[in-house]
PDB file of C-alpha atoms in Angstrom:
ATOM      1  CA  MET A   1     -32.477   3.747  17.418  1.00 80.00           C
ATOM      2  CA  SER A   2     -30.167   1.835  19.929  1.00 92.00           C
ATOM      3  CA  ARG A   3     -27.339   0.773  17.445  1.00 96.00           C
ATOM      4  CA  ALA A   4     -25.966   2.654  14.336  1.00 97.00           C
ATOM      5  CA  CYS A   5     -23.130   1.459  11.933  1.00 98.00           C
ATOM      6  CA  VAL A   6     -21.396   4.335   9.647  1.00 98.00           C
ATOM      7  CA  ILE A   7     -19.371   2.513   6.841  1.00 98.00           C
ATOM      8  CA  VAL A   8     -16.904   4.598   5.236  1.00 97.00           C
ATOM      9  CA  LEU A   9     -15.376   3.638   1.833  1.00 96.00           C
ATOM     10  CA  ASP A  10     -12.184   5.631   1.509  1.00 94.00           C
ATOM     11  CA  ALA A  11     -11.750   7.759  -1.379  1.00 92.00           C
ATOM     12  CA  VAL A  12     -14.898   6.566  -3.429  1.00 96.00           C
ATOM     13  CA  GLY A  13     -15.913  10.318  -4.503  1.00 93.00           C
ATOM     14  CA  ALA A  14     -19.167  11.059  -6.331  1.00 94.00           C
ATOM     15  CA  GLY A  15     -18.120  14.447  -7.900  1.00 94.00           C
ATOM     16  CA  ALA A  16     -16.312  17.234  -7.261  1.00 93.00           C
ATOM     17  CA  LEU A  17     -17.013  19.881  -3.993  1.00 91.00           C
ATOM     18  CA  PRO A  18     -17.167  23.810  -5.008  1.00 90.00           C
ATOM     19  CA  ASP A  19     -13.726  24.296  -3.391  1.00 89.00           C
ATOM     20  CA  ALA A  20     -12.481  21.255  -5.527  1.00 90.00           C
ATOM     21  CA  SER A  21      -9.683  23.471  -7.814  1.00 90.00           C
ATOM     22  CA  ASP A  22      -8.345  24.710  -4.297  1.00 86.00           C
ATOM     23  CA  TYR A  23      -6.613  21.351  -4.371  1.00 83.00           C
ATOM     24  CA  GLY A  24      -6.087  20.393  -8.086  1.00 84.00           C
ATOM     25  CA  ASP A  25      -9.047  18.406  -8.024  1.00 88.00           C
ATOM     26  CA  GLU A  26     -11.662  20.315 -10.584  1.00 90.00           C
ATOM     27  CA  GLY A  27     -13.684  18.163 -12.156  1.00 91.00           C
ATOM     28  CA  SER A  28     -13.263  14.904 -10.425  1.00 93.00           C
ATOM     29  CA  ASP A  29     -15.815  12.461 -10.313  1.00 95.00           C
ATOM     30  CA  THR A  30     -14.374   8.712  -8.958  1.00 96.00           C
ATOM     31  CA  LEU A  31     -17.400   6.782  -9.438  1.00 97.00           C
ATOM     32  CA  GLY A  32     -18.451   8.372 -12.572  1.00 97.00           C
ATOM     33  CA  ASN A  33     -14.620   7.978 -14.154  1.00 97.00           C
ATOM     34  CA  VAL A  34     -14.494   4.027 -12.775  1.00 98.00           C
ATOM     35  CA  ALA A  35     -18.195   3.654 -14.589  1.00 98.00           C
ATOM     36  CA  LYS A  36     -17.115   4.966 -17.774  1.00 98.00           C
ATOM     37  CA  ALA A  37     -13.266   3.356 -17.295  1.00 98.00           C
ATOM     38  CA  VAL A  38     -14.443  -0.443 -16.888  1.00 98.00           C
ATOM     39  CA  GLY A  39     -17.591   0.170 -19.340  1.00 98.00           C
ATOM     40  CA  GLY A  40     -20.123   0.286 -16.482  1.00 98.00           C
ATOM     41  CA  LEU A  41     -20.721  -0.727 -12.947  1.00 98.00           C
ATOM     42  CA  ASP A  42     -21.429  -3.985 -12.101  1.00 98.00           C
ATOM     43  CA  LEU A  43     -22.901  -3.832  -8.491  1.00 98.00           C
ATOM     44  CA  PRO A  44     -26.034  -4.885  -7.745  1.00 97.00           C
ATOM     45  CA  ASN A  45     -26.471  -4.697  -4.217  1.00 97.00           C
ATOM     46  CA  LEU A  46     -25.701  -0.962  -3.696  1.00 97.00           C
ATOM     47  CA  GLU A  47     -27.524  -0.572  -7.216  1.00 97.00           C
ATOM     48  CA  ALA A  48     -30.483  -1.879  -5.630  1.00 97.00           C
ATOM     49  CA  LEU A  49     -29.962   0.307  -2.522  1.00 97.00           C
ATOM     50  CA  GLY A  50     -30.150   3.715  -4.644  1.00 97.00           C
ATOM     51  CA  LEU A  51     -26.517   3.945  -5.297  1.00 97.00           C
ATOM     52  CA  GLY A  52     -27.582   5.186  -9.129  1.00 97.00           C
ATOM     53  CA  ASN A  53     -29.738   7.974  -7.516  1.00 97.00           C
ATOM     54  CA  VAL A  54     -26.662   9.711  -6.203  1.00 96.00           C
ATOM     55  CA  GLU A  55     -25.359  10.744  -9.205  1.00 94.00           C
ATOM     56  CA  PRO A  56     -25.823   9.441 -13.095  1.00 94.00           C
ATOM     57  CA  LEU A  57     -23.479   6.823 -13.256  1.00 97.00           C
ATOM     58  CA  GLU A  58     -23.099   4.178 -16.521  1.00 97.00           C
ATOM     59  CA  GLY A  59     -24.379   0.868 -15.088  1.00 97.00           C
ATOM     60  CA  CYS A  60     -26.225   1.766 -12.611  1.00 97.00           C
ATOM     61  CA  PRO A  61     -29.546   3.290 -13.390  1.00 97.00           C
ATOM     62  CA  PRO A  62     -31.402   5.267 -10.685  1.00 97.00           C
ATOM     63  CA  GLN A  63     -34.182   3.573  -8.170  1.00 96.00           C
ATOM     64  CA  PRO A  64     -37.172   5.466  -7.604  1.00 94.00           C
ATOM     65  CA  GLY A  65     -38.094   3.102  -5.300  1.00 93.00           C
ATOM     66  CA  ALA A  66     -35.088   2.403  -3.459  1.00 96.00           C
ATOM     67  CA  PRO A  67     -35.517   1.277   0.330  1.00 96.00           C
ATOM     68  CA  ALA A  68     -32.295   3.322   1.014  1.00 96.00           C
ATOM     69  CA  VAL A  69     -31.888   7.158   1.301  1.00 96.00           C
ATOM     70  CA  ALA A  70     -28.891   8.250  -1.084  1.00 95.00           C
ATOM     71  CA  GLY A  71     -27.164  11.961  -1.671  1.00 93.00           C
ATOM     72  CA  ARG A  72     -24.231  13.683  -0.904  1.00 93.00           C
ATOM     73  CA  LEU A  73     -22.767  15.990   1.186  1.00 92.00           C
ATOM     74  CA  VAL A  74     -20.459  18.918   1.201  1.00 92.00           C
ATOM     75  CA  GLU A  75     -17.874  19.509   3.942  1.00 92.00           C
ATOM     76  CA  ARG A  76     -18.286  22.563   5.970  1.00 93.00           C
ATOM     77  CA  SER A  77     -14.106  21.735   6.875  1.00 93.00           C
ATOM     78  CA  ARG A  78     -11.479  23.358   4.884  1.00 89.00           C
ATOM     79  CA  GLY A  79      -9.456  20.682   3.927  1.00 84.00           C
ATOM     80  CA  LYS A  80      -9.651  17.132   2.090  1.00 84.00           C
ATOM     81  CA  ASP A  81      -7.787  14.853   3.833  1.00 85.00           C
ATOM     82  CA  THR A  82      -9.056  11.704   5.966  1.00 88.00           C
ATOM     83  CA  THR A  83      -8.540  13.824   9.471  1.00 91.00           C
ATOM     84  CA  THR A  84     -10.676  16.355   8.475  1.00 92.00           C
ATOM     85  CA  GLY A  85     -13.875  14.430   6.526  1.00 93.00           C
ATOM     86  CA  HIS A  86     -13.808  11.655   9.417  1.00 96.00           C
ATOM     87  CA  TRP A  87     -14.117  14.078  12.317  1.00 96.00           C
ATOM     88  CA  GLU A  88     -16.538  16.205  10.374  1.00 97.00           C
ATOM     89  CA  MET A  89     -18.937  13.027  10.598  1.00 97.00           C
ATOM     90  CA  MET A  90     -18.593  12.808  14.024  1.00 98.00           C
ATOM     91  CA  GLY A  91     -19.332  16.433  14.341  1.00 97.00           C
ATOM     92  CA  VAL A  92     -15.876  18.349  14.574  1.00 97.00           C
ATOM     93  CA  VAL A  93     -15.678  21.365  11.753  1.00 96.00           C
ATOM     94  CA  THR A  94     -11.958  22.268  11.013  1.00 92.00           C
ATOM     95  CA  PRO A  95     -12.413  25.957  10.183  1.00 90.00           C
ATOM     96  CA  GLN A  96      -9.099  26.504   8.911  1.00 89.00           C
ATOM     97  CA  PRO A  97      -7.072  23.765   6.983  1.00 88.00           C
ATOM     98  CA  MET A  98      -4.419  21.913   8.604  1.00 92.00           C
ATOM     99  CA  PRO A  99      -0.707  22.738   7.024  1.00 95.00           C
ATOM    100  CA  THR A 100       0.378  21.258   4.232  1.00 94.00           C
ATOM    101  CA  TYR A 101       3.962  21.093   2.801  1.00 97.00           C
ATOM    102  CA  PRO A 102       4.191  20.393  -0.937  1.00 94.00           C
ATOM    103  CA  HIS A 103       7.875  21.515  -0.947  1.00 96.00           C
ATOM    104  CA  GLY A 104       8.861  19.408   1.918  1.00 98.00           C
ATOM    105  CA  PHE A 105       9.161  19.863   5.316  1.00 99.00           C
ATOM    106  CA  PRO A 106      11.521  22.729   7.023  1.00 98.00           C
ATOM    107  CA  HIS A 107      14.645  22.347   8.926  1.00 98.00           C
ATOM    108  CA  ASP A 108      12.812  23.266  12.349  1.00 97.00           C
ATOM    109  CA  VAL A 109      10.368  20.057  11.814  1.00 98.00           C
ATOM    110  CA  ILE A 110      13.630  18.055   9.734  1.00 99.00           C
ATOM    111  CA  ASP A 111      16.418  18.624  12.265  1.00 99.00           C
ATOM    112  CA  PRO A 112      14.873  17.725  15.932  1.00 99.00           C
ATOM    113  CA  PHE A 113      13.836  14.606  14.028  1.00 99.00           C
ATOM    114  CA  MET A 114      16.812  13.627  13.064  1.00 99.00           C
ATOM    115  CA  HIS A 115      18.435  14.270  16.651  1.00 98.00           C
ATOM    116  CA  ARG A 116      15.424  12.662  18.448  1.00 98.00           C
ATOM    117  CA  THR A 117      15.784   9.691  16.439  1.00 99.00           C
ATOM    118  CA  GLY A 118      19.506   9.168  15.357  1.00 98.00           C
ATOM    119  CA  ARG A 119      19.242   8.632  11.824  1.00 99.00           C
ATOM    120  CA  GLY A 120      18.953  10.847   8.450  1.00 98.00           C
ATOM    121  CA  VAL A 121      16.057  11.647   6.111  1.00 99.00           C
ATOM    122  CA  LEU A 122      15.525  10.873   2.452  1.00 99.00           C
ATOM    123  CA  GLY A 123      13.540  12.262   0.455  1.00 98.00           C
ATOM    124  CA  ASN A 124      11.787  15.136   2.181  1.00 99.00           C
ATOM    125  CA  LYS A 125       9.415  16.028  -0.702  1.00 98.00           C
ATOM    126  CA  ALA A 126       5.707  15.676  -1.557  1.00 97.00           C
ATOM    127  CA  ALA A 127       5.638  12.180  -3.710  1.00 96.00           C
ATOM    128  CA  SER A 128       3.563   9.035  -4.487  1.00 92.00           C
ATOM    129  CA  GLY A 129       4.343   6.462  -1.312  1.00 93.00           C
ATOM    130  CA  THR A 130       4.476   3.405  -3.843  1.00 91.00           C
ATOM    131  CA  GLU A 131       7.067   5.581  -6.297  1.00 95.00           C
ATOM    132  CA  ILE A 132       9.259   7.308  -3.738  1.00 98.00           C
ATOM    133  CA  ILE A 133      10.009   3.918  -1.844  1.00 98.00           C
ATOM    134  CA  GLN A 134      10.928   2.546  -5.671  1.00 97.00           C
ATOM    135  CA  GLU A 135      13.224   5.685  -5.863  1.00 98.00           C
ATOM    136  CA  LEU A 136      14.904   5.736  -2.502  1.00 98.00           C
ATOM    137  CA  GLY A 137      14.502   2.354  -1.135  1.00 98.00           C
ATOM    138  CA  GLU A 138      17.964   0.791  -1.884  1.00 98.00           C
ATOM    139  CA  GLU A 139      20.011   3.837  -0.506  1.00 98.00           C
ATOM    140  CA  HIS A 140      17.364   3.807   2.625  1.00 99.00           C
ATOM    141  CA  GLN A 141      18.462  -0.134   3.263  1.00 98.00           C
ATOM    142  CA  ARG A 142      22.638   1.130   2.492  1.00 98.00           C
ATOM    143  CA  THR A 143      22.162   3.848   4.563  1.00 98.00           C
ATOM    144  CA  GLY A 144      19.606   3.292   7.463  1.00 98.00           C
ATOM    145  CA  LYS A 145      17.810   6.894   7.033  1.00 99.00           C
ATOM    146  CA  TRP A 146      14.536   7.196   6.937  1.00 99.00           C
ATOM    147  CA  ILE A 147      12.591   8.142   4.095  1.00 99.00           C
ATOM    148  CA  VAL A 148      10.234  11.225   4.698  1.00 99.00           C
ATOM    149  CA  TYR A 149       7.403  12.569   2.368  1.00 99.00           C
ATOM    150  CA  THR A 150       4.256  14.156   2.276  1.00 98.00           C
ATOM    151  CA  SER A 151       1.347  14.075   0.086  1.00 91.00           C
ATOM    152  CA  ALA A 152      -1.354  16.883  -0.745  1.00 84.00           C
ATOM    153  CA  ASP A 153      -2.887  16.253   2.578  1.00 87.00           C
ATOM    154  CA  SER A 154      -1.589  17.171   5.888  1.00 93.00           C
ATOM    155  CA  VAL A 155       0.806  13.962   6.569  1.00 96.00           C
ATOM    156  CA  PHE A 156       4.302  13.341   7.360  1.00 98.00           C
ATOM    157  CA  GLN A 157       5.005   9.783   6.104  1.00 99.00           C
ATOM    158  CA  ILE A 158       8.003   7.766   7.739  1.00 99.00           C
ATOM    159  CA  ALA A 159       8.899   4.714   5.042  1.00 99.00           C
ATOM    160  CA  ALA A 160      11.301   2.137   6.197  1.00 99.00           C
ATOM    161  CA  HIS A 161      12.269  -1.056   5.203  1.00 99.00           C
ATOM    162  CA  GLU A 162      11.282  -3.977   7.739  1.00 98.00           C
ATOM    163  CA  ASP A 163      14.282  -5.712   7.741  1.00 98.00           C
ATOM    164  CA  THR A 164      16.389  -2.344   7.836  1.00 98.00           C
ATOM    165  CA  ILE A 165      14.632  -0.926  10.754  1.00 99.00           C
ATOM    166  CA  PRO A 166      12.297  -2.688  12.739  1.00 98.00           C
ATOM    167  CA  LEU A 167       8.721  -1.979  13.329  1.00 98.00           C
ATOM    168  CA  GLU A 168       8.674  -0.916  16.727  1.00 98.00           C
ATOM    169  CA  GLU A 169      11.455   1.510  16.149  1.00 99.00           C
ATOM    170  CA  LEU A 170       9.831   2.895  13.053  1.00 99.00           C
ATOM    171  CA  TYR A 171       6.831   3.436  15.505  1.00 98.00           C
ATOM    172  CA  GLU A 172       8.987   5.111  18.127  1.00 99.00           C
ATOM    173  CA  GLY A 173      10.227   7.411  15.080  1.00 99.00           C
ATOM    174  CA  SER A 174       6.723   8.258  14.326  1.00 98.00           C
ATOM    175  CA  ARG A 175       5.523   9.245  17.895  1.00 98.00           C
ATOM    176  CA  ALA A 176       8.505  11.405  17.948  1.00 98.00           C
ATOM    177  CA  ALA A 177       7.498  12.970  14.883  1.00 99.00           C
ATOM    178  CA  ARG A 178       3.867  13.733  16.605  1.00 97.00           C
ATOM    179  CA  GLU A 179       5.440  15.160  19.143  1.00 97.00           C
ATOM    180  CA  ILE A 180       7.567  17.492  17.365  1.00 98.00           C
ATOM    181  CA  LEU A 181       4.749  18.253  14.814  1.00 98.00           C
ATOM    182  CA  THR A 182       2.893  20.976  17.145  1.00 96.00           C
ATOM    183  CA  GLY A 183       1.663  24.531  16.366  1.00 95.00           C
ATOM    184  CA  LYS A 184       1.653  25.924  13.039  1.00 96.00           C
ATOM    185  CA  HIS A 185       3.260  22.354  12.076  1.00 98.00           C
ATOM    186  CA  ALA A 186       0.607  20.465  13.574  1.00 96.00           C
ATOM    187  CA  VAL A 187      -0.406  18.444  10.454  1.00 96.00           C
ATOM    188  CA  GLY A 188      -3.364  16.091  10.736  1.00 92.00           C
ATOM    189  CA  ARG A 189      -1.469  12.785  10.785  1.00 94.00           C
ATOM    190  CA  VAL A 190       1.740  11.540  11.385  1.00 97.00           C
ATOM    191  CA  ILE A 191       1.518   8.009   9.082  1.00 97.00           C
ATOM    192  CA  ALA A 192       4.427   5.032   9.794  1.00 98.00           C
ATOM    193  CA  ARG A 193       4.353   2.987   6.576  1.00 98.00           C
ATOM    194  CA  PRO A 194       6.477   0.078   6.457  1.00 98.00           C
ATOM    195  CA  PHE A 195       7.765  -1.846   3.346  1.00 98.00           C
ATOM    196  CA  THR A 196       9.284  -4.936   2.544  1.00 98.00           C
ATOM    197  CA  GLY A 197      10.780  -6.860  -0.615  1.00 98.00           C
ATOM    198  CA  GLU A 198      14.121  -5.913  -2.461  1.00 97.00           C
ATOM    199  CA  PRO A 199      15.269  -3.262  -4.830  1.00 96.00           C
ATOM    200  CA  GLY A 200      13.134  -2.646  -8.184  1.00 92.00           C
ATOM    201  CA  ASN A 201      10.311  -4.914  -6.428  1.00 95.00           C
ATOM    202  CA  TYR A 202       9.693  -3.329  -3.162  1.00 97.00           C
ATOM    203  CA  GLU A 203       5.479  -3.510  -1.527  1.00 95.00           C
ATOM    204  CA  ARG A 204       3.893  -1.791   1.282  1.00 94.00           C
ATOM    205  CA  THR A 205       2.981  -4.197   3.928  1.00 93.00           C
ATOM    206  CA  SER A 206      -0.213  -3.620   5.981  1.00 86.00           C
ATOM    207  CA  ASN A 207       1.421  -2.874   8.910  1.00 92.00           C
ATOM    208  CA  ARG A 208       0.834   0.718   8.527  1.00 92.00           C
ATOM    209  CA  HIS A 209       0.083   3.036  11.942  1.00 92.00           C
ATOM    210  CA  ASP A 210      -1.258   6.402  11.697  1.00 91.00           C
ATOM    211  CA  PHE A 211      -0.520   8.938  14.498  1.00 94.00           C
ATOM    212  CA  SER A 212      -3.361  11.729  14.561  1.00 91.00           C
ATOM    213  CA  LEU A 213      -4.288  15.062  16.348  1.00 92.00           C
ATOM    214  CA  GLU A 214      -6.291  14.619  18.849  1.00 92.00           C
ATOM    215  CA  PRO A 215      -9.716  16.170  18.065  1.00 94.00           C
ATOM    216  CA  LYS A 216     -12.176  18.475  20.067  1.00 93.00           C
ATOM    217  CA  ARG A 217     -14.686  17.243  22.706  1.00 93.00           C
ATOM    218  CA  PRO A 218     -17.110  16.569  22.912  1.00 95.00           C
ATOM    219  CA  ASN A 219     -18.131  15.305  19.566  1.00 98.00           C
ATOM    220  CA  TYR A 220     -20.935  12.965  18.585  1.00 98.00           C
ATOM    221  CA  LEU A 221     -18.375   9.910  19.957  1.00 98.00           C
ATOM    222  CA  THR A 222     -18.428  11.945  23.127  1.00 98.00           C
ATOM    223  CA  LEU A 223     -22.145  12.129  23.055  1.00 97.00           C
ATOM    224  CA  VAL A 224     -22.541   8.520  22.546  1.00 97.00           C
ATOM    225  CA  ARG A 225     -20.649   7.477  25.320  1.00 98.00           C
ATOM    226  CA  GLU A 226     -22.301   9.750  27.347  1.00 97.00           C
ATOM    227  CA  ALA A 227     -25.866   8.318  26.545  1.00 96.00           C
ATOM    228  CA  GLY A 228     -24.372   4.947  28.313  1.00 97.00           C
ATOM    229  CA  ASN A 229     -23.235   3.451  24.760  1.00 97.00           C
ATOM    230  CA  LYS A 230     -20.012   2.269  23.764  1.00 98.00           C
ATOM    231  CA  VAL A 231     -18.290   2.871  19.985  1.00 99.00           C
ATOM    232  CA  HIS A 232     -16.345   0.682  18.387  1.00 99.00           C
ATOM    233  CA  GLY A 233     -13.895   1.078  15.838  1.00 98.00           C
ATOM    234  CA  VAL A 234     -12.997  -1.070  12.633  1.00 98.00           C
ATOM    235  CA  GLY A 235      -9.707  -0.471  10.202  1.00 96.00           C
ATOM    236  CA  LYS A 236      -8.389   3.034  11.466  1.00 93.00           C
ATOM    237  CA  ILE A 237     -10.830   4.760  12.684  1.00 96.00           C
ATOM    238  CA  SER A 238      -9.037   4.389  16.373  1.00 96.00           C
ATOM    239  CA  ASP A 239      -5.874   6.313  15.063  1.00 92.00           C
ATOM    240  CA  ILE A 240      -7.775   8.687  12.928  1.00 94.00           C
ATOM    241  CA  PHE A 241      -9.305  10.015  16.470  1.00 96.00           C
ATOM    242  CA  ALA A 242      -5.779   9.392  18.328  1.00 93.00           C
ATOM    243  CA  GLY A 243      -7.946   6.478  20.554  1.00 95.00           C
ATOM    244  CA  GLN A 244      -9.898   9.101  22.003  1.00 96.00           C
ATOM    245  CA  ASP A 245     -13.843   7.867  22.915  1.00 98.00           C
ATOM    246  CA  ILE A 246     -13.408   4.580  21.368  1.00 98.00           C
ATOM    247  CA  ASP A 247     -13.954   1.626  23.119  1.00 98.00           C
ATOM    248  CA  GLU A 248     -12.751  -1.217  21.301  1.00 98.00           C
ATOM    249  CA  SER A 249     -10.415  -1.103  18.451  1.00 98.00           C
ATOM    250  CA  ARG A 250     -10.273  -3.651  15.355  1.00 97.00           C
ATOM    251  CA  PRO A 251      -7.522  -2.961  13.122  1.00 94.00           C
ATOM    252  CA  THR A 252      -7.385  -4.725   9.945  1.00 93.00           C
ATOM    253  CA  LYS A 253      -5.272  -5.708   7.465  1.00 89.00           C
ATOM    254  CA  SER A 254      -7.782  -5.709   4.202  1.00 92.00           C
ATOM    255  CA  ASN A 255     -11.220  -4.622   3.253  1.00 95.00           C
ATOM    256  CA  VAL A 256     -12.377  -8.024   3.755  1.00 95.00           C
ATOM    257  CA  GLU A 257     -10.831  -8.602   7.323  1.00 96.00           C
ATOM    258  CA  GLY A 258     -12.664  -5.304   8.091  1.00 97.00           C
ATOM    259  CA  ILE A 259     -16.144  -6.476   6.624  1.00 97.00           C
ATOM    260  CA  LYS A 260     -15.923  -9.926   8.572  1.00 98.00           C
ATOM    261  CA  GLN A 261     -15.300  -7.938  11.846  1.00 98.00           C
ATOM    262  CA  THR A 262     -18.240  -5.542  11.044  1.00 98.00           C
ATOM    263  CA  GLU A 263     -20.292  -8.320  10.364  1.00 98.00           C
ATOM    264  CA  ALA A 264     -19.203  -9.719  13.728  1.00 98.00           C
ATOM    265  CA  LEU A 265     -20.004  -7.002  15.570  1.00 98.00           C
ATOM    266  CA  LEU A 266     -23.833  -6.162  14.076  1.00 98.00           C
ATOM    267  CA  GLN A 267     -24.136 -10.083  15.152  1.00 98.00           C
ATOM    268  CA  GLU A 268     -23.047  -9.502  18.879  1.00 97.00           C
ATOM    269  CA  LEU A 269     -24.287  -5.760  19.397  1.00 97.00           C
ATOM    270  CA  ASP A 270     -27.632  -4.677  20.175  1.00 96.00           C
ATOM    271  CA  ALA A 271     -26.599  -1.536  20.660  1.00 97.00           C
ATOM    272  CA  GLY A 272     -23.620   1.394  20.651  1.00 98.00           C
ATOM    273  CA  LEU A 273     -21.734   2.333  17.435  1.00 99.00           C
ATOM    274  CA  ILE A 274     -19.974   0.809  14.969  1.00 99.00           C
ATOM    275  CA  PHE A 275     -17.807   3.120  13.218  1.00 99.00           C
ATOM    276  CA  VAL A 276     -15.963   1.440  10.101  1.00 98.00           C
ATOM    277  CA  ASN A 277     -13.307   2.725   7.341  1.00 97.00           C
ATOM    278  CA  LEU A 278     -12.305   0.450   4.531  1.00 97.00           C
ATOM    279  CA  VAL A 279      -9.014   1.694   3.039  1.00 92.00           C
ATOM    280  CA  GLU A 280      -8.317  -0.263   0.187  1.00 93.00           C
ATOM    281  CA  THR A 281     -10.323   1.910  -2.408  1.00 93.00           C
ATOM    282  CA  ASP A 282      -7.923   4.720  -1.383  1.00 89.00           C
ATOM    283  CA  MET A 283      -4.557   2.888  -0.441  1.00 83.00           C
ATOM    284  CA  LEU A 284      -4.294   0.085  -2.990  1.00 86.00           C
ATOM    285  CA  TRP A 285      -6.155   1.429  -5.879  1.00 90.00           C
ATOM    286  CA  GLY A 286      -6.798   5.375  -5.688  1.00 89.00           C
ATOM    287  CA  HIS A 287      -3.522   6.367  -5.219  1.00 81.00           C
ATOM    288  CA  ARG A 288      -2.454   4.334  -8.237  1.00 82.00           C
ATOM    289  CA  ASN A 289      -5.474   5.751 -10.701  1.00 89.00           C
ATOM    290  CA  ASP A 290      -6.159   1.710 -11.185  1.00 94.00           C
ATOM    291  CA  PRO A 291      -9.956   1.546 -12.087  1.00 96.00           C
ATOM    292  CA  VAL A 292     -10.299  -1.792 -12.958  1.00 97.00           C
ATOM    293  CA  ASN A 293      -9.159  -3.202  -9.223  1.00 96.00           C
ATOM    294  CA  PHE A 294     -11.048   0.065  -7.653  1.00 97.00           C
ATOM    295  CA  HIS A 295     -13.918  -1.692  -9.688  1.00 98.00           C
ATOM    296  CA  ARG A 296     -13.365  -5.119  -8.250  1.00 97.00           C
ATOM    297  CA  CYS A 297     -12.937  -3.825  -4.618  1.00 96.00           C
ATOM    298  CA  LEU A 298     -16.232  -2.273  -4.401  1.00 97.00           C
ATOM    299  CA  GLN A 299     -17.592  -5.528  -6.019  1.00 97.00           C
ATOM    300  CA  ASP A 300     -16.013  -7.312  -2.486  1.00 94.00           C
ATOM    301  CA  PHE A 301     -17.818  -4.777  -0.740  1.00 94.00           C
TER     302      PHE A 301
END
C-alpha cells in the first residue's frame, strides 16, 4: 500500500470504554444516543459501509456483506482527550494521564502567565467554552484580562475577543502558556479560543489554534517519512503533533472545507499518508449536546 487516508470524526463515539467511570462518562454512547434522539440515523453511505456492524444503531441495520471492515478499538493510554487519542493512533501510548485541573490552575501557573503576558486573568475554572464567554465576555472587554478555563481534558484554554486582544497577541500569550506548562503541569494542549460579537451574543470564531506537547518519536508518522513518503495533515492534525513529522498542513475552518481538502489530496497524491481531523461534531455540537445538528453534521460528511 503506497497511500493511506485516516479520517477522524472528532467525538463520534460508539459506546463506553471500561474506564469511562473514571471520567464521569459511564454509560456514554454518542452514536446510539444520537440515533435515538433523531428517531433513527439517516446515513445511507456509512450504513452501506457497515456502520451498523459497529454496534446496534436505530435506523442503521447491520450489513453482513459490507465492503468495509467495522469494529471498535479500546485505548491502551490513560486519558480521553484529543492529544491522547490521536497520538495513540500513530503508535504513541500515554501510560500516565496528562494533568487535569477541575478546580482551576494553581498560582505557580497563573502568576507567571500574567507576568509574561502583562494581563490579568478571569475565570480560572473548569467551564463550557460557550458559556464562559457569555458569563465573562463583557468584563473581559472592559478590563482587557484573559479568560482562562479548562475542561475534563488536559487543556489550558485562553479566550479573548478579537476586538479587545488582537489574534497575534492571543497566539503569543498561548505560546507563553505552553512554555510555562511543563513538568508536572505539562497539559496536553494550550488552546487559543478567539471570539467575536456583543454582550449576550458572543460567538467563538474559527481562528482557534492549538499548542500541543511534542509526541515521542519514532511514531508512525516518523516511519512513513523514513520510508520516503510524505505526511499531509488536514484540520488540526499539525497542531496536535506540534508540527512534528508533518510535511504539509492544511488548516481548515469547517468540516466542509476539510472534506474538500481531503478530496483534493486524494486526487493529487499517489503515495503518502493523509491524516484528517473533522472537528465540528465535537467543537460545535458534541460540547453542546445537540443531537439534531450532530446528526446533520454526519449527514454532511
